[in-house]
Amino acid sequence: MARVAKRKAAIAGVLMGMALSGPAAAQVAASVTLARDTTGSPAERAAAMLAQMTQAEKLTLLEGYFGTDFAPANFTMPPAAREGSAGYVPGIPRLGIPPQWQTDAGLGVASQGGAKQKRAATALPSGPATAATFDPELAYAGGRMIGREARAYGFNVMLGGAVNLLREPRNGRNFEYAGEDPLLAGAIVGAEIAGVQSNRVISTVKHYALNDQETDRGTGNFIIDEAAFRMSDLLTFELAIERGHPGSAMCAYNLVNGLHACESPFLLTDVLRRDWGWHGYVMSDWGAAHSTAASANAGLDQESGFGLQSDAWFGPDKLTAALAKGELDPARIDLMAGRILAAMFAHGLIDDPVTGTGAIDVAANQAVAQADAEAGIVLLKNDGNRLPIAAGAKRIAVIGGHADKGVISGGGSSQVYPDGENAVPGLKPTGWPGPVVFNPSSPLDALRKLLPGTRIDYASGDDPAAAAKLARGADLVIVFGTQWASESIDVPLHLDGAQDALIDTVAAANRNTVVVLQTGGPVLMPWAGKVPAIVEAWYPGRMGGAAIANILTGKINPSGHLPMTFPRSLDQLPYPGEPRKKEATYSEGATVGYKWFDAKGLSPQFPFGHGLSYTRFTYSDLAVTRTDAGVVATLTVTNSGERAGADAVQLYVSAPPDSGWEAPKRLAGFAKVVLWPGHSTRVSIAVDPRLLSVWDTSVPGWSRVPGGYTFSAAHSSRDLGKGVSIQLPAERLSPQWRP
Ligand code: BGC
């Protein structure tokens, strides 16, 4: 009450001055004053602002434009949009409400491929690399870096926070996401979102939901049983949202259980708002809205990308017509505009507006990207300790992957353009969903710098015979393999072109061959048995070459662990032939990734959670207790090797018989530790009770069966220590339960 009275007094004060300078000027002053009055909660401030707004102004907030002028001829990009960006929603100057300047920002500040001018920005490594760190603090630092650059460029709504579950290993966008486990993906992406928003800008969680492949992404109807949905993809979003508190969420292109995701009351209202209690606003993906009243009534607040697509379902004409026909209640417009305003207030867009004039500390930001890449690179195989590179190596042959120039990145709307040039221009496709962009960070140059006494020669691999000749004369061969993936396509599970054959040829010429992969997700490795060492470097970002060299030489101890299973063959997948088409049931339900491999007793090429080290970590004295706060596991981690390094301790849990679980075990928690050789530390991991339950649609809510639950500390999902069992009683948690 006091806050409202104060605001009214402030408005009255300004209104009194109005007589001196005319009504219009007074209205401006009154309204801008209201924007600057920081008393009240975001919802209260939004309500007060709404009360000042005309209907036309409210509608302004509900339709977004594309922010690049290569769009169709009949579309004129609003001049106030940031050219080359994803989107723009006009502000309301008389009320002190700034525009929403939107950019893709999952892996760095992106630019649209067709834009004439591209903003140079710092590319983080791809999503799986950050997930492979098992380190939410690093993820937060990456998000904070992106938000910092975005703010400097004048963006205040980031389209980052991509957290679709890796259900389809061929999904061309897996490089934007965080792998196959709900807890790991939710924790990593939630931390990224929080990091972005620490700059007083909004971050978006996306693509909600079940946009787990690109094949038929606009028309596919993906069907899933509710309980399985709640325990897999929805749980992933739930965890990311409660950890990151994103100001916005983006509904997906596809249909879910028969309804467009942007038209689904179940997704947009029942789950997001009623169950999860989330207060942000929902924007559509670019072209994902298909109706006016049905979408608005389902819970879509803002349509995006008008101009890129020709429909403006939330344009003033259509909204006004829907109101006139009674299909939309006027209160719905207030609700939609109010949610957008409340998020803008909550995240500082109005109190601390972006100006687009900030400086970027390139070196500091590149250091963030490099630390992320170094922690995310996974040492998959290291027979006979071939790595790190021995100090006395005389001749090294580096082959393929454009390693003399840079490191590859993934394509589509998340594409970040580096400072300097694309290191390998002209590769196909040069137009959408390309271009193929290589960050100018050459692994070859970085290796030469770190190994000044070693002769290091390079062969492109275009001529396999020449590559084999070079390999034969070397002490050690490092062959680079790349797979380009992109939004709007799914990709085969192998390296591009003839690289598998090249690796075979090189490995036959010299047994001492190390393979370094840069891929969007898992690939098959028909040559895995022929080489002693394999490193997965993902798309390692702006400083990828330096990060790879630091890992290969042992300057940094590898500590990344796979956030996804690498299958041995296509027939191990739930859907082996090719990605699903049109109308498809996700019959594997919540049995995704390692859960599928465990349930079916399949032996993968490399399991979820796998990652070797140059030192050795041992786990002891695992104890599991039930406290008032829930189940807590405690264990001692010891670095029993010779080098300092980091480790990702994983905790898995198995349920009693007849638990209804989707799989024999689940990841229940994890912790990242850094230890000097010979040192130990005690680690505590609290277990989220939802991970010990199943979703019971009949109640509805989370339900835990009573009985013995077995916890194991593990180096991977297939390398578990001795289990410790604990009896747990039955437990029910409401859908609204939150930690
Ligand atoms: C993508 C979104 C992206 C949007 C704007 C869409 O094609 O699916 O992830 O944020 O474009 O660029």
Short mmCIF file of N, CA and C in Angstrom, two decimals, residues 3-11 30-41 45 48-49 345 350-351:
data_model
loop_
_atom_site.label_atom_id
_atom_site.label_comp_id
_atom_site.label_asym_id
_atom_site.label_seq_id
_atom_site.Cartn_x
_atom_site.Cartn_y
_atom_site.Cartn_z
N ARG A 3 3.87 1.57 -1.00
CA ARG A 3 4.57 1.74 -2.26
C ARG A 3 3.66 2.37 -3.31
N VAL A 4 2.41 1.90 -3.33
CA VAL A 4 1.47 2.42 -4.32
C VAL A 4 1.23 3.90 -4.04
N ALA A 5 1.03 4.25 -2.74
CA ALA A 5 0.77 5.64 -2.38
C ALA A 5 1.94 6.52 -2.82
N LYS A 6 3.16 5.99 -2.62
CA LYS A 6 4.34 6.78 -2.97
C LYS A 6 4.38 7.02 -4.48
N ARG A 7 4.08 5.95 -5.23
CA ARG A 7 4.12 6.09 -6.69
C ARG A 7 3.06 7.10 -7.14
N LYS A 8 1.86 7.00 -6.54
CA LYS A 8 0.79 7.94 -6.92
C LYS A 8 1.22 9.37 -6.63
N ALA A 9 1.89 9.57 -5.49
CA ALA A 9 2.33 10.91 -5.14
C ALA A 9 3.34 11.40 -6.16
N ALA A 10 4.24 10.52 -6.57
CA ALA A 10 5.25 10.91 -7.55
C ALA A 10 4.58 11.33 -8.85
N ILE A 11 3.60 10.53 -9.27
CA ILE A 11 2.92 10.85 -10.52
C ILE A 11 2.18 12.18 -10.37
N ALA A 30 5.53 12.22 -16.78
CA ALA A 30 4.92 11.34 -15.79
C ALA A 30 5.32 9.90 -16.03
N SER A 31 5.29 9.48 -17.26
CA SER A 31 5.49 8.09 -17.55
C SER A 31 6.94 7.69 -17.41
N VAL A 32 7.84 8.56 -17.87
CA VAL A 32 9.25 8.23 -17.71
C VAL A 32 9.60 8.17 -16.23
N THR A 33 8.98 9.04 -15.46
CA THR A 33 9.21 9.00 -14.02
C THR A 33 8.78 7.65 -13.46
N LEU A 34 7.69 7.16 -13.97
CA LEU A 34 7.20 5.87 -13.49
C LEU A 34 8.22 4.76 -13.78
N ALA A 35 8.82 4.79 -14.98
CA ALA A 35 9.82 3.79 -15.31
C ALA A 35 11.00 3.88 -14.37
N ARG A 36 11.29 5.11 -13.92
CA ARG A 36 12.49 5.30 -13.08
C ARG A 36 12.22 5.03 -11.61
N ASP A 37 10.96 4.90 -11.26
CA ASP A 37 10.63 4.64 -9.85
C ASP A 37 10.88 3.16 -9.56
N THR A 38 11.89 2.89 -8.78
CA THR A 38 12.31 1.49 -8.60
C THR A 38 11.63 0.82 -7.41
N THR A 39 10.67 1.48 -6.80
CA THR A 39 9.99 0.81 -5.69
C THR A 39 8.99 -0.22 -6.23
N GLY A 40 8.79 -1.23 -5.44
CA GLY A 40 7.81 -2.25 -5.82
C GLY A 40 8.47 -3.44 -6.48
N SER A 41 7.76 -4.55 -6.48
CA SER A 41 8.27 -5.76 -7.13
C SER A 41 8.15 -5.58 -8.64
N ARG A 45 5.50 -3.13 -10.49
CA ARG A 45 5.95 -2.07 -11.40
C ARG A 45 5.32 -2.27 -12.78
N ALA A 48 1.71 -1.13 -12.65
CA ALA A 48 1.60 0.34 -12.66
C ALA A 48 1.87 0.88 -14.05
N MET A 49 2.82 0.28 -14.73
CA MET A 49 3.15 0.73 -16.09
C MET A 49 2.00 0.44 -17.06
N PHE A 345 11.61 -5.45 -16.03
CA PHE A 345 11.94 -4.82 -14.74
C PHE A 345 12.84 -5.73 -13.91
N ILE A 350 15.08 -2.03 -17.83
CA ILE A 350 14.51 -0.68 -17.76
C ILE A 350 15.35 0.20 -16.83
N ASP A 351 15.81 -0.39 -15.73
CA ASP A 351 16.59 0.41 -14.77
C ASP A 351 18.01 0.67 -15.24
#
